[in-house]
Coordinates of C-alpha atoms and ligand atoms in Angstrom, one line a residue:
M559 CA 0.1 0.2 -0.3
C560 CA 1.1 3.7 -0.4
G561 CA 4.3 4.9 1.6
I562 CA 4.7 7.8 3.1
F563 CA 8.2 9.8 3.8
G564 CA 8.7 13.5 5.1
Y565 CA 12.0 15.2 6.0
V566 CA 12.9 18.5 7.8
G567 CA 15.9 19.4 9.3
P568 CA 19.7 20.5 9.1
R569 CA 20.6 18.2 6.2
K570 CA 20.8 19.6 2.6
D571 CA 20.3 16.1 0.8
A572 CA 16.4 16.0 1.8
V573 CA 15.4 15.1 -2.0
E574 CA 18.0 12.2 -2.0
M575 CA 17.4 10.7 1.2
A576 CA 13.4 10.9 0.3
V577 CA 13.9 8.9 -2.8
E578 CA 16.2 6.3 -1.0
G579 CA 13.6 6.1 1.8
L580 CA 11.0 5.8 -0.7
K581 CA 13.0 2.7 -2.0
S582 CA 12.9 1.0 1.4
L583 CA 9.3 1.1 1.2
E584 CA 9.2 -0.4 -1.9
Y585 CA 7.9 -3.6 -0.6
R586 CA 4.6 -2.2 0.7
G587 CA 3.6 -2.3 -3.2
Y588 CA 3.0 0.5 -5.4
D589 CA 2.6 1.5 -8.8
S590 CA 3.7 5.4 -9.3
W591 CA 5.8 7.8 -7.0
G592 CA 6.6 11.5 -6.3
V593 CA 8.2 13.8 -4.0
A594 CA 7.5 17.7 -3.4
W595 CA 10.6 19.9 -2.0
K596 CA 10.9 23.3 -1.2
E597 CA 13.7 25.4 -2.7
S598 CA 13.7 29.2 -2.0
Q599 CA 10.1 30.0 -1.4
F600 CA 9.1 27.1 -4.1
L601 CA 7.4 23.9 -4.2
N602 CA 8.9 21.9 -7.0
V603 CA 7.5 18.3 -7.8
H604 CA 8.4 15.4 -9.4
K605 CA 6.2 12.6 -10.1
E606 CA 6.2 9.3 -12.3
T607 CA 4.4 6.2 -12.9
G608 CA 6.3 2.7 -12.5
K609 CA 9.2 1.9 -10.6
I610 CA 11.8 4.3 -8.2
S611 CA 14.4 1.9 -8.1
G612 CA 16.5 3.3 -10.7
I613 CA 16.1 6.8 -9.8
D614 CA 19.0 8.8 -8.3
G615 CA 18.0 11.4 -6.1
K616 CA 20.9 13.3 -6.7
T617 CA 19.9 14.1 -10.2
L618 CA 16.3 15.4 -9.2
A619 CA 17.3 18.3 -6.8
G620 CA 19.9 20.7 -5.7
E621 CA 20.5 21.2 -1.8
C622 CA 17.2 21.1 0.2
S623 CA 16.2 20.6 3.6
L624 CA 12.2 20.0 3.4
V625 CA 10.7 17.2 1.6
I626 CA 7.7 14.8 1.2
G627 CA 7.3 11.9 -0.9
H628 CA 4.9 9.0 -1.6
T629 CA 4.5 5.6 -3.4
R630 CA 1.1 5.2 -4.5
W631 CA -1.4 2.1 -4.6
A632 CA -4.1 2.9 -6.7
T633 CA -7.4 3.1 -5.1
H634 CA -9.6 5.9 -6.6
G635 CA -8.3 6.7 -10.4
G636 CA -5.9 4.6 -12.6
V637 CA -2.1 4.9 -12.6
T638 CA -1.1 8.0 -14.0
V639 CA 1.3 11.0 -13.3
A640 CA -1.7 13.1 -12.3
N641 CA -3.1 10.5 -9.9
A642 CA 0.4 10.3 -8.3
H643 CA 1.2 12.2 -5.2
P644 CA 2.0 14.5 -3.8
H645 CA -1.3 16.9 -4.8
L646 CA -1.4 20.1 -5.1
N647 CA -3.7 23.3 -4.5
A648 CA -4.1 25.5 -7.6
D649 CA -1.5 28.2 -6.8
R650 CA 0.9 25.1 -6.0
T651 CA 1.8 26.7 -2.6
I652 CA 0.4 23.4 -0.7
A653 CA 1.5 19.8 -1.3
V654 CA 0.2 16.9 0.3
V655 CA 0.8 13.3 0.5
H656 CA -1.9 10.9 1.7
N657 CA -2.3 7.0 2.4
G658 CA -5.8 5.4 3.4
I659 CA -9.4 6.6 1.5
I660 CA -11.4 9.8 2.4
E661 CA -14.8 8.1 2.2
N662 CA -16.5 11.4 2.0
Y663 CA -14.4 12.6 -0.4
Q664 CA -17.2 13.2 -3.1
E665 CA -19.2 15.2 -1.1
L666 CA -16.1 17.4 -0.4
R667 CA -14.8 17.4 -4.0
D668 CA -18.6 18.6 -5.1
E669 CA -18.4 21.5 -2.3
L670 CA -14.9 22.7 -3.7
K671 CA -16.1 22.5 -7.2
A672 CA -19.1 25.0 -6.5
K673 CA -16.3 27.3 -5.0
G674 CA -14.4 27.1 -8.4
H675 CA -11.5 24.6 -7.4
V676 CA -10.3 22.7 -10.6
F677 CA -9.1 19.1 -10.3
L678 CA -6.3 17.7 -12.0
S679 CA -6.8 14.0 -10.9
Q680 CA -9.4 11.3 -10.2
T681 CA -8.1 10.9 -6.9
D682 CA -9.5 11.5 -3.2
S683 CA -6.6 12.8 -1.9
E684 CA -6.3 15.8 -4.3
I685 CA -8.9 17.4 -2.2
I686 CA -6.8 17.9 0.7
P687 CA -4.7 20.8 -0.3
H688 CA -7.8 22.2 -1.7
L689 CA -9.5 21.9 1.8
I690 CA -6.3 23.3 3.5
D691 CA -6.3 26.2 1.3
E692 CA -9.9 27.1 1.8
E693 CA -9.2 27.2 5.5
L694 CA -6.1 29.3 5.2
K695 CA -8.5 32.0 4.3
T696 CA -10.0 31.9 7.2
T697 CA -6.7 31.1 9.6
G698 CA -3.5 32.3 8.8
D699 CA -1.7 29.4 10.5
F700 CA -0.9 26.4 8.4
A701 CA -0.7 23.8 11.0
H702 CA -4.7 24.9 12.1
A703 CA -5.7 24.7 8.3
V704 CA -4.7 21.2 8.5
R705 CA -6.3 20.3 11.6
R706 CA -9.5 21.8 10.7
T707 CA -9.4 20.1 7.3
C708 CA -8.7 16.9 8.9
L709 CA -11.6 17.3 11.1
R710 CA -13.8 17.0 8.0
F711 CA -12.8 13.9 6.9
Q712 CA -14.4 10.4 7.1
G713 CA -12.4 7.3 6.6
R714 CA -8.8 6.0 7.5
Y715 CA -6.2 8.6 6.5
A716 CA -2.5 9.5 7.3
I717 CA -1.4 12.7 5.6
V718 CA 2.0 15.0 5.2
A719 CA 1.3 18.3 4.2
V720 CA 3.6 21.2 3.7
H721 CA 3.2 25.1 2.5
T722 CA 5.6 27.5 1.1
K723 CA 5.0 29.9 3.6
S724 CA 5.6 27.4 6.6
E725 CA 9.0 26.0 7.9
S726 CA 7.4 22.9 9.1
I727 CA 5.9 19.6 8.0
V728 CA 2.4 19.1 9.4
A729 CA 1.2 15.4 9.5
A730 CA -1.8 13.7 11.2
R731 CA -3.1 10.3 11.4
T732 CA -6.3 8.4 11.7
G733 CA -6.3 4.7 10.9
S734 CA -3.3 4.7 8.6
P735 CA 0.3 4.5 10.3
L736 CA 2.8 7.5 10.6
I737 CA 6.2 7.2 12.4
I738 CA 8.1 9.9 13.7
G739 CA 12.0 9.5 13.5
K740 CA 14.1 12.0 15.4
E741 CA 18.0 12.3 14.5
K742 CA 20.7 12.9 17.1
G743 CA 22.1 16.1 15.8
G744 CA 18.5 17.3 14.9
G745 CA 16.0 17.1 12.0
Y746 CA 13.0 14.8 11.9
F747 CA 11.8 12.1 9.6
I748 CA 8.1 11.2 9.3
A749 CA 7.1 7.7 7.7
S750 CA 4.3 5.0 7.2
D751 CA 6.9 2.4 8.3
T752 CA 10.5 2.6 10.0
P753 CA 12.7 1.3 7.0
A754 CA 12.2 4.5 5.2
F755 CA 14.4 6.2 7.7
L756 CA 16.5 3.4 9.8
K757 CA 19.7 4.3 8.3
H758 CA 19.5 7.8 10.0
T759 CA 17.7 7.2 13.4
R760 CA 16.2 4.2 15.7
T761 CA 14.7 6.6 17.8
V762 CA 11.1 6.8 17.2
Q763 CA 8.0 8.3 18.4
Y764 CA 4.6 6.6 17.2
L765 CA 1.6 8.9 16.3
D766 CA -1.7 7.7 17.3
D767 CA -5.0 7.9 15.8
G768 CA -6.6 11.3 15.9
E769 CA -3.1 12.9 16.4
M770 CA -1.2 15.3 14.6
A771 CA 2.3 16.8 14.7
V772 CA 4.0 19.5 13.7
T773 CA 7.8 20.1 13.3
D774 CA 10.3 22.3 11.8
G775 CA 13.2 19.9 12.2
R776 CA 14.3 21.6 15.8
S777 CA 11.5 20.2 17.6
I778 CA 8.0 18.6 17.6
L779 CA 4.5 19.3 19.0
I780 CA 2.1 16.3 18.9
S781 CA -1.5 17.2 19.7
D782 CA -5.0 16.1 19.5
I783 CA -6.8 16.9 16.4
A784 CA -10.2 17.3 17.9
T785 CA -9.1 19.2 20.8
G786 CA -5.8 20.8 20.0
E787 CA -4.3 19.8 23.2
E788 CA -0.5 18.6 23.4
R789 CA 0.3 14.9 23.7
L790 CA 3.6 13.9 25.1
K791 CA 5.0 11.0 23.5
R792 CA 7.7 8.4 24.5
E793 CA 10.7 8.3 22.7
I794 CA 11.5 4.7 21.9
E795 CA 14.4 2.9 20.4
I796 CA 13.6 0.6 17.7
R797 CA 15.5 -2.6 17.9
W798 CA 16.1 -3.4 14.4
T799 CA 18.9 -2.5 12.2
A800 CA 19.1 -1.1 9.0
D801 CA 21.4 -4.1 7.9
E802 CA 18.8 -6.2 8.7
A803 CA 16.3 -4.5 6.5
Q804 CA 18.5 -4.9 3.4
K805 CA 19.2 -7.9 1.0
G806 CA 22.7 -8.3 1.3
D807 CA 23.9 -11.0 -1.2
F808 CA 20.9 -12.5 -2.2
A809 CA 18.9 -11.6 -5.5
H810 CA 15.7 -11.0 -3.6
F811 CA 14.0 -10.2 -0.5
M812 CA 11.8 -13.5 -0.8
I813 CA 15.0 -16.0 -0.9
K814 CA 16.8 -13.8 1.8
E815 CA 13.8 -14.2 4.3
I816 CA 13.2 -17.9 3.4
M817 CA 16.9 -18.5 4.4
D818 CA 16.2 -16.5 7.2
Q819 CA 14.2 -19.1 8.5
K820 CA 17.5 -21.0 9.5
E821 CA 17.5 -18.8 12.7
S822 CA 14.1 -16.8 13.0
V823 CA 12.3 -19.9 14.0
A824 CA 14.5 -20.1 17.0
R825 CA 14.0 -16.6 17.7
A826 CA 10.4 -17.0 17.6
V827 CA 10.6 -19.3 20.5
N828 CA 12.6 -17.1 22.5
Q829 CA 9.9 -16.0 24.7
S830 CA 9.8 -15.5 28.5
D831 CA 8.1 -18.9 30.0
E832 CA 6.3 -16.3 32.4
E833 CA 4.6 -14.4 29.5
I834 CA 3.5 -17.5 27.8
L835 CA 1.9 -19.3 30.8
T836 CA 0.2 -15.9 31.5
L837 CA -1.2 -15.7 28.0
A838 CA -2.2 -19.6 28.1
D839 CA -4.1 -18.7 31.4
A840 CA -5.7 -16.0 29.3
I841 CA -7.0 -18.6 26.7
R842 CA -8.0 -21.2 29.5
N843 CA -10.0 -18.6 31.4
A844 CA -11.8 -16.6 28.5
K845 CA -15.4 -17.7 27.5
G846 CA -14.6 -18.3 23.8
T847 CA -11.3 -17.8 22.1
F848 CA -11.5 -16.3 18.7
L849 CA -8.4 -16.3 15.9
S850 CA -8.5 -14.0 13.2
G851 CA -5.8 -12.5 10.9
C852 CA -5.4 -12.2 6.9
G853 CA -3.6 -13.6 4.0
T854 CA -0.7 -15.9 5.1
A855 CA -1.2 -14.6 8.8
G856 CA -4.9 -16.4 8.5
M857 CA -3.4 -19.6 7.5
A858 CA -1.2 -19.1 10.6
C859 CA -4.3 -18.7 12.6
R860 CA -6.1 -21.8 11.0
A861 CA -3.1 -24.0 11.7
G862 CA -3.4 -22.7 15.3
E863 CA -6.8 -23.9 15.6
Y864 CA -5.4 -27.3 15.2
F865 CA -2.7 -27.0 17.3
L866 CA -5.0 -25.9 19.9
S867 CA -6.8 -28.9 19.3
I868 CA -4.6 -31.4 19.2
V869 CA -2.2 -30.5 21.4
A870 CA -3.9 -28.6 24.0
H871 CA -7.3 -29.9 23.7
K872 CA -8.9 -26.4 23.6
H873 CA -11.5 -25.3 21.3
V874 CA -11.1 -22.0 19.3
N875 CA -13.0 -20.3 16.5
F876 CA -11.0 -19.0 13.4
A877 CA -12.9 -16.4 10.9
P878 CA -10.7 -14.2 8.6
A879 CA -10.3 -10.7 10.0
S880 CA -12.4 -9.0 7.0
E881 CA -15.7 -11.4 8.1
F882 CA -14.9 -11.3 11.9
K883 CA -17.7 -8.6 12.6
L884 CA -20.4 -10.8 11.5
F885 CA -19.7 -13.1 14.3
H886 CA -19.9 -10.1 17.1
G887 CA -22.8 -11.7 18.4
F888 CA -20.5 -14.5 20.1
L889 CA -18.6 -12.0 21.9
Q890 CA -18.8 -11.3 25.3
P891 CA -16.8 -9.2 27.9
E892 CA -14.8 -12.7 28.5
S893 CA -14.1 -13.6 25.4
L894 CA -10.7 -13.2 24.1
L895 CA -9.4 -12.5 20.3
I896 CA -6.0 -13.8 19.2
V897 CA -5.1 -11.7 16.4
V898 CA -2.1 -12.7 14.0
S899 CA -0.5 -10.2 12.0
Q900 CA 3.3 -9.5 10.3
S901 CA 3.0 -5.9 9.7
G902 CA 0.9 -5.0 12.9
E903 CA -1.0 -2.4 10.3
T904 CA -3.7 -4.6 8.4
A905 CA -6.7 -2.5 8.1
D906 CA -9.0 -5.6 8.4
V907 CA -7.5 -6.8 11.6
L908 CA -7.6 -3.8 13.6
E909 CA -11.3 -3.5 12.6
A910 CA -11.5 -7.0 14.2
M911 CA -10.2 -5.7 17.1
Q912 CA -12.3 -2.9 17.4
V913 CA -15.5 -5.3 17.0
A914 CA -13.8 -7.3 20.0
K915 CA -12.9 -4.4 22.1
S916 CA -16.6 -2.9 21.7
A917 CA -17.9 -5.9 23.3
G918 CA -15.6 -5.8 26.1
A919 CA -13.3 -8.5 25.0
K920 CA -9.5 -8.6 25.5
V921 CA -7.3 -8.8 22.6
L922 CA -3.8 -10.9 22.3
S923 CA -1.7 -10.1 19.3
I924 CA 1.0 -12.0 17.6
V925 CA 2.9 -9.5 15.6
N926 CA 6.4 -8.9 14.1
V927 CA 6.5 -5.0 14.0
Q928 CA 7.5 -3.5 17.0
G929 CA 5.3 -0.3 17.9
S930 CA 2.9 -1.1 14.9
S931 CA -0.9 -0.2 15.3
I932 CA -2.0 -3.7 16.5
D933 CA 0.9 -4.2 18.8
R934 CA -0.1 -1.0 20.5
A935 CA -3.8 -1.4 20.6
S936 CA -3.5 -4.9 22.0
D937 CA -4.1 -5.9 25.7
Y938 CA -1.2 -8.6 25.3
T939 CA 1.5 -9.2 22.5
L940 CA 4.0 -11.6 21.6
R941 CA 6.3 -10.3 19.0
I942 CA 7.6 -13.5 16.8
N943 CA 11.1 -11.8 16.5
A944 CA 11.4 -12.8 12.9
G945 CA 13.1 -9.2 11.7
P946 CA 12.5 -7.1 9.1
E947 CA 10.0 -9.1 6.4
R948 CA 10.0 -6.8 3.3
A949 CA 8.9 -9.3 0.4
V950 CA 5.3 -8.9 -0.2
A951 CA 5.0 -12.9 0.0
S952 CA 5.2 -13.6 3.7
T953 CA 7.5 -16.4 4.7
K954 CA 9.5 -16.2 7.7
A955 CA 6.7 -14.3 9.3
L956 CA 4.3 -17.4 8.7
T957 CA 6.8 -19.9 10.5
G958 CA 7.6 -17.6 13.5
Q959 CA 3.8 -17.0 13.8
L960 CA 3.3 -20.8 13.4
A961 CA 5.9 -21.4 16.2
V962 CA 4.4 -18.9 18.7
L963 CA 0.9 -20.7 18.2
L964 CA 2.5 -24.2 18.7
L965 CA 4.3 -22.9 22.0
I966 CA 1.1 -21.3 23.3
A967 CA -0.6 -24.8 22.7
Y968 CA 2.1 -26.6 24.4
A969 CA 1.9 -24.2 27.3
L970 CA -1.8 -24.7 27.5
D971 CA -1.1 -28.2 28.0
G972 CA 1.4 -27.5 30.8
G973 CA 4.5 -28.5 28.5
V974 CA 6.1 -25.0 27.7
A975 CA 9.6 -26.6 28.3
Q976 CA 8.6 -29.4 25.7
G977 CA 7.3 -27.1 23.4
K978 CA 10.5 -25.3 23.2
K979 CA 12.3 -28.2 22.8
V980 CA 10.5 -29.4 20.2
L981 CA 10.7 -26.3 18.2
L982 CA 14.3 -25.7 18.8
E983 CA 14.8 -29.4 17.4
T984 CA 12.7 -28.3 14.6
A985 CA 14.8 -25.1 14.0
A986 CA 18.1 -27.0 13.9
Q987 CA 16.4 -29.1 11.4
I988 CA 15.3 -26.2 9.0
N989 CA 19.1 -25.4 9.3
D990 CA 20.2 -28.5 7.9
M991 CA 17.1 -28.8 5.5
L992 CA 17.9 -25.3 3.6
N993 CA 21.2 -26.5 1.9
P994 CA 22.2 -25.1 -1.5
R995 CA 21.6 -28.9 -3.0
Y996 CA 18.1 -28.8 -1.8
V997 CA 17.5 -25.3 -3.3
V998 CA 19.0 -26.4 -6.6
F999 CA 16.7 -29.6 -6.4
L1000 CA 13.4 -27.6 -6.0
K1001 CA 14.5 -25.1 -8.6
E1002 CA 14.5 -28.5 -11.0
I1003 CA 11.2 -29.3 -10.0
A1004 CA 9.9 -25.9 -10.9
E1005 CA 11.6 -26.0 -14.2
R1006 CA 9.7 -29.2 -14.7
I1007 CA 6.2 -27.7 -14.1
K1008 CA 6.7 -24.1 -14.9
D1009 CA 4.4 -24.4 -17.7
S1010 CA 1.4 -25.6 -16.1
K1011 CA -1.9 -23.7 -16.0
D1012 CA -3.2 -25.2 -12.9
L1013 CA -1.3 -26.6 -9.7
Y1014 CA -3.2 -28.4 -6.6
I1015 CA -2.0 -29.1 -3.2
I1016 CA -3.3 -31.0 -0.7
G1017 CA -2.9 -31.6 3.2
K1018 CA -4.9 -33.0 5.9
G1019 CA -5.2 -31.5 9.8
W1020 CA -2.5 -28.7 10.2
N1021 CA -1.2 -29.7 6.4
Y1022 CA -4.4 -28.6 5.1
P1023 CA -4.4 -24.6 6.4
M1024 CA -0.3 -25.3 4.6
A1025 CA -1.8 -26.6 1.6
M1026 CA -4.0 -23.2 1.1
E1027 CA -1.0 -21.3 2.1
S1028 CA 1.1 -23.2 -0.7
A1029 CA -1.5 -22.0 -2.8
I1030 CA -1.3 -18.4 -1.7
K1031 CA 2.9 -18.3 -2.2
I1032 CA 2.2 -19.6 -5.8
Q1033 CA -0.5 -17.5 -6.8
E1034 CA 1.3 -14.6 -5.4
V1035 CA 4.6 -14.6 -6.6
S1036 CA 4.3 -17.2 -9.8
N1037 CA 1.1 -16.2 -11.0
I1038 CA -0.1 -19.8 -11.6
H1039 CA -3.7 -20.6 -10.9
A1040 CA -3.0 -22.7 -7.7
E1041 CA -5.6 -23.8 -5.2
G1042 CA -5.2 -25.7 -2.1
F1043 CA -7.6 -28.6 -0.7
A1044 CA -8.4 -30.6 2.5
A1045 CA -7.4 -33.9 1.0
G1046 CA -10.6 -35.9 1.9
E1047 CA -12.5 -33.3 0.2
L1048 CA -10.9 -34.2 -3.1
K1049 CA -13.7 -36.6 -4.2
H1050 CA -16.6 -33.9 -3.4
G1051 CA -15.6 -31.7 -6.4
P1052 CA -11.5 -30.9 -6.8
I1053 CA -10.8 -34.4 -8.3
G1054 CA -12.8 -33.2 -11.2
L1055 CA -10.2 -30.4 -12.1
V1056 CA -7.3 -33.0 -12.4
E1057 CA -5.8 -33.8 -16.1
E1058 CA -3.2 -35.6 -17.5
G1059 CA 0.2 -34.1 -16.0
T1060 CA -1.4 -31.4 -13.5
P1061 CA 1.0 -30.9 -10.9
C1062 CA -0.4 -31.8 -7.4
I1063 CA 1.4 -31.2 -4.3
V1064 CA 0.9 -33.8 -1.2
L1065 CA 1.6 -32.3 2.2
A1066 CA 2.3 -35.0 4.5
G1067 CA 3.8 -36.1 7.9
S1068 CA 4.4 -39.3 9.6
D1069 CA 1.1 -38.7 11.7
E1070 CA -1.8 -41.1 12.0
V1071 CA -3.8 -39.2 8.6
L1072 CA -0.5 -40.4 6.4
P1073 CA -2.7 -43.3 5.1
D1074 CA -5.5 -41.0 4.5
I1075 CA -3.5 -38.6 2.6
I1076 CA -1.3 -41.3 0.5
S1077 CA -4.6 -42.9 -0.7
N1078 CA -6.1 -39.2 -1.9
A1079 CA -2.7 -39.2 -3.7
V1080 CA -3.5 -42.2 -5.2
Q1081 CA -6.7 -41.0 -6.4
L1082 CA -4.8 -37.9 -7.7
K1083 CA -2.6 -40.1 -9.6
A1084 CA -4.7 -42.5 -11.0
R1085 CA -6.7 -39.2 -12.8
G1086 CA -3.1 -38.1 -14.5
G1087 CA -1.8 -36.1 -11.6
F1088 CA 2.2 -35.7 -11.3
I1089 CA 2.5 -35.8 -7.7
I1090 CA 4.8 -33.9 -5.8
G1091 CA 5.1 -35.1 -2.1
V1092 CA 6.1 -33.2 0.3
S1093 CA 6.8 -35.9 3.3
P1094 CA 9.2 -37.1 5.9
V1095 CA 9.1 -40.7 4.1
N1096 CA 8.8 -41.4 0.3
N1097 CA 6.2 -43.3 -1.2
E1098 CA 5.3 -44.8 -4.6
A1099 CA 2.6 -42.8 -5.2
F1100 CA 4.9 -39.6 -5.4
D1101 CA 6.5 -39.0 -8.9
V1102 CA 8.7 -36.7 -7.0
W1103 CA 9.7 -36.9 -3.4
I1104 CA 10.8 -33.5 -1.6
K1105 CA 11.9 -34.9 1.6
V1106 CA 11.7 -32.8 4.8
P1107 CA 12.5 -33.5 8.5
D1108 CA 10.2 -35.7 10.7
A1109 CA 9.1 -32.6 12.8
G1110 CA 6.2 -33.9 14.9
T1111 CA 3.7 -31.5 16.1
A1112 CA 5.6 -29.0 14.1
Q1113 CA 5.4 -30.8 10.8
P1114 CA 3.4 -27.7 9.3
I1115 CA 6.6 -25.5 9.7
V1116 CA 8.5 -27.7 8.1
N1117 CA 6.5 -28.7 5.3
I1118 CA 5.7 -25.2 4.1
I1119 CA 9.4 -24.1 3.7
P1120 CA 10.1 -26.1 0.5
V1121 CA 6.9 -24.8 -1.2
Q1122 CA 7.8 -21.3 -0.6
V1123 CA 11.4 -22.0 -2.2
L1124 CA 9.4 -23.7 -5.0
A1125 CA 6.8 -20.9 -5.7
Y1126 CA 10.0 -18.3 -5.3
E1127 CA 11.8 -20.5 -8.1
L1128 CA 8.5 -20.7 -10.1
A1129 CA 8.6 -17.1 -10.2
L1130 CA 11.9 -17.1 -11.6
A1131 CA 11.3 -19.7 -14.2
R1132 CA 8.5 -17.6 -15.3
G1133 CA 10.4 -14.4 -15.7
K1134 CA 8.4 -12.7 -12.3
D1135 CA 10.1 -10.5 -10.3
P1136 CA 9.1 -12.2 -6.8
D1137 CA 9.6 -9.1 -4.9
M1138 CA 7.4 -7.3 -7.1
P1139 CA 4.1 -9.4 -7.3
R1140 CA 1.4 -8.0 -9.7
N1141 CA -1.5 -6.2 -8.0
L1142 CA -0.3 -7.0 -4.5
A1143 CA 0.9 -5.0 -1.6
K1144 CA 2.6 -6.2 1.7
S1145 CA 0.9 -3.9 4.3
V1146 CA -2.9 -3.7 3.5
T1147 CA -4.0 -0.6 5.2
V1148 CA -7.5 0.0 3.7
K1149 CA -10.3 -2.5 3.9
Ligands
G6P1107 C1 -0.9 -9.0 2.5 C2 0.4 -9.5 2.3 C3 0.5 -11.0 3.0 C4 -0.1 -11.0 4.2 C5 -1.3 -10.3 4.6 C6 -1.5 -10.0 6.1 O1 -1.6 -9.4 1.8 O2 0.8 -9.9 1.0 O3 1.8 -11.4 2.7 O4 -0.2 -12.3 4.8 O5 -1.5 -9.1 4.0 O6 -0.7 -9.0 6.1 P1 -0.3 -9.0 7.7 O7 0.7 -7.8 8.1 O8 -1.5 -8.7 8.9 O9 0.5 -10.3 8.4

C-alpha cells in the first residue's frame, strides 16, 4: 500500500534521502511515486508512474532541507502521473501526500468545485490541499488549517502536508500508520514505516489515531486533532537495524527471508516462560477464544486451530479478519480475540480488534513489527522476532507465527519446556534442510512444472491450512492458478479439475493421517496427476519426493518451507520478479 516519507532538518540532501527512503518502502507495493521539496519559497514536484528503483535522487534536486514523498498503490483513479502524489492546490503553494481513503471525498469535492476549485486527478487525495487552501482563508496558521481540514474527513488517513510560507511539516493520522524518527544532530523524519529512515535513526515516536505532529526540524509538537491539546509521547529505540532490512548478497528479499528461517524460528521460540504461561491462562479462562488474521497470517491462525485442538484439547474459532465482525454476536466481555499479523497494520485486523473491544473482550496479538498499531492497541502482545520482512510474499513471518501458536498450545497443556524443545529441534532441522543442494533440487522441479496452467495442493489436519498457504505463495509470485484443498474433500469436486500431467503437491507428515492422505494422492495419480510429495517418508504414489524432516507437531512449519522455495523458483522460471508481485501489497492498510 502507499508509502509516505517526510523530512525537515539541517541536512541539505533531503530529496536524495526521500528517494532512498521511498525505495526502502517499495516492499509495501506501489505503482507510481512522487516527491515535493521546498527550494527558496517554491515547491518543486516530480512524479512518475512505475518503479523508483533506478532513480538517483541527486539528479532530481539541488540542496534542500524539506521534502515529502510518496509511493502510491492505486485505489481511486488509475495509474497515471496526475493521480500520483504529492497533490497540490491551484497556486502550487500547498503539497500533500496521503495514505488511506477519504470516504466522504465526493461530497467534499463537490463542495470545492462549487467554490471554483479545479481538479487535475481522479483521486480522493487531491481534495486535501484544496481544503487546506480554503481553511487558510480564515486562519493564517498552516497547522491550524490542516487540523480543521482533518476534522472534515470520514475514513482512514495518514497525511503529510507542506506549505511555501511555513518552515514546518504537518502530519496527521487516523487509521493509517505514521511514525516519527528523530535524528541525533537535529532533524525529524515522518514515514509510514520505519525502514524509510532506519539508516538515519532508530529513535522513534508513534503517532496514534486522532493525533497530529508539527515539526520544523528543531522540535516537534504532537497534539490531539479534535481538541488541539498537546500530547506528550515517549521516545522509543527500535531494535531492528538498517542492515537487517537489506537483502545483502541475495538476489531477492523473498529468498533472503526464506533463508532467514534457519535462525528466525529459533528467535520466535525465545519467549519468556512466564509471559507464555500468562497468555495460556488468558486462553484457559476466556469464555470463547477467537483467532483472526488476513492472508498468510490467517493461514497461521487456521493451523493454530489444529495446534490448540490437537495439542491442548482447546476449542477456538477462526474467522478471516474481514469477516470477523459478522460473528460479533458471540463475543462477551470474557471472550478473547487472538489476532496474528506480520505488519501490525492490516486494516481488517484493526477493525476486528475494534469489534472485540466494543464487546469488552480482550485482544492478544502475535505480531512482528514492534510499535505497530496492532501491537500498541492490544491487551497482550507476543512478538515473533522475525526481523524485518520486506518481500510481499510472507515467509519467515509465517513460520514465526506458527512457532508461537504451537508454543502457546504446549503451554496450555502444561508443557512450555517441551514445546520449546520441539521447536528448537525443528529450527535445527530447518537449518540442515535449507542447504544449496536442496534449493537446486527445488529449482529443477520448478523448471519441470513452470508451464502448467493449474496446480493443486492437498493436506490434512494442520497440513490443510499449509496447502491453502502453498496456493497463496504460488499464486502471489508465479501467477499460476493454484488451489489448496483438504485432502479428503478432493472426491467431492476438486478431483474433477485434474488432467493428465497436472502438478499436485501432497503435504504429509508421519502422523496418523498419513494413510488417508496417501490414498488421496493415489486417487490424484489415477487421474493423471503429477504427484509431488512433501513428506518425511517416500511413497510409491509420489512422482517426485521432496524430503522434509520428521518434525512431529511442528510438521506444518517444515512442510511449508520447500513450497516457499518452489514458489520463488517458479516465479523466476516464469520471468517474474518475486519481490514485486502483480497487484499485491505488503501492508494492506485499506479495507
Ligand atoms: C498482505 C500481504 C500478505 C499478508 C497479509 C496480512 O496480503 O501481501 O503477505 O499475509 O497482507 O498481512 P499482515 O501484515 O497482517 O500479516
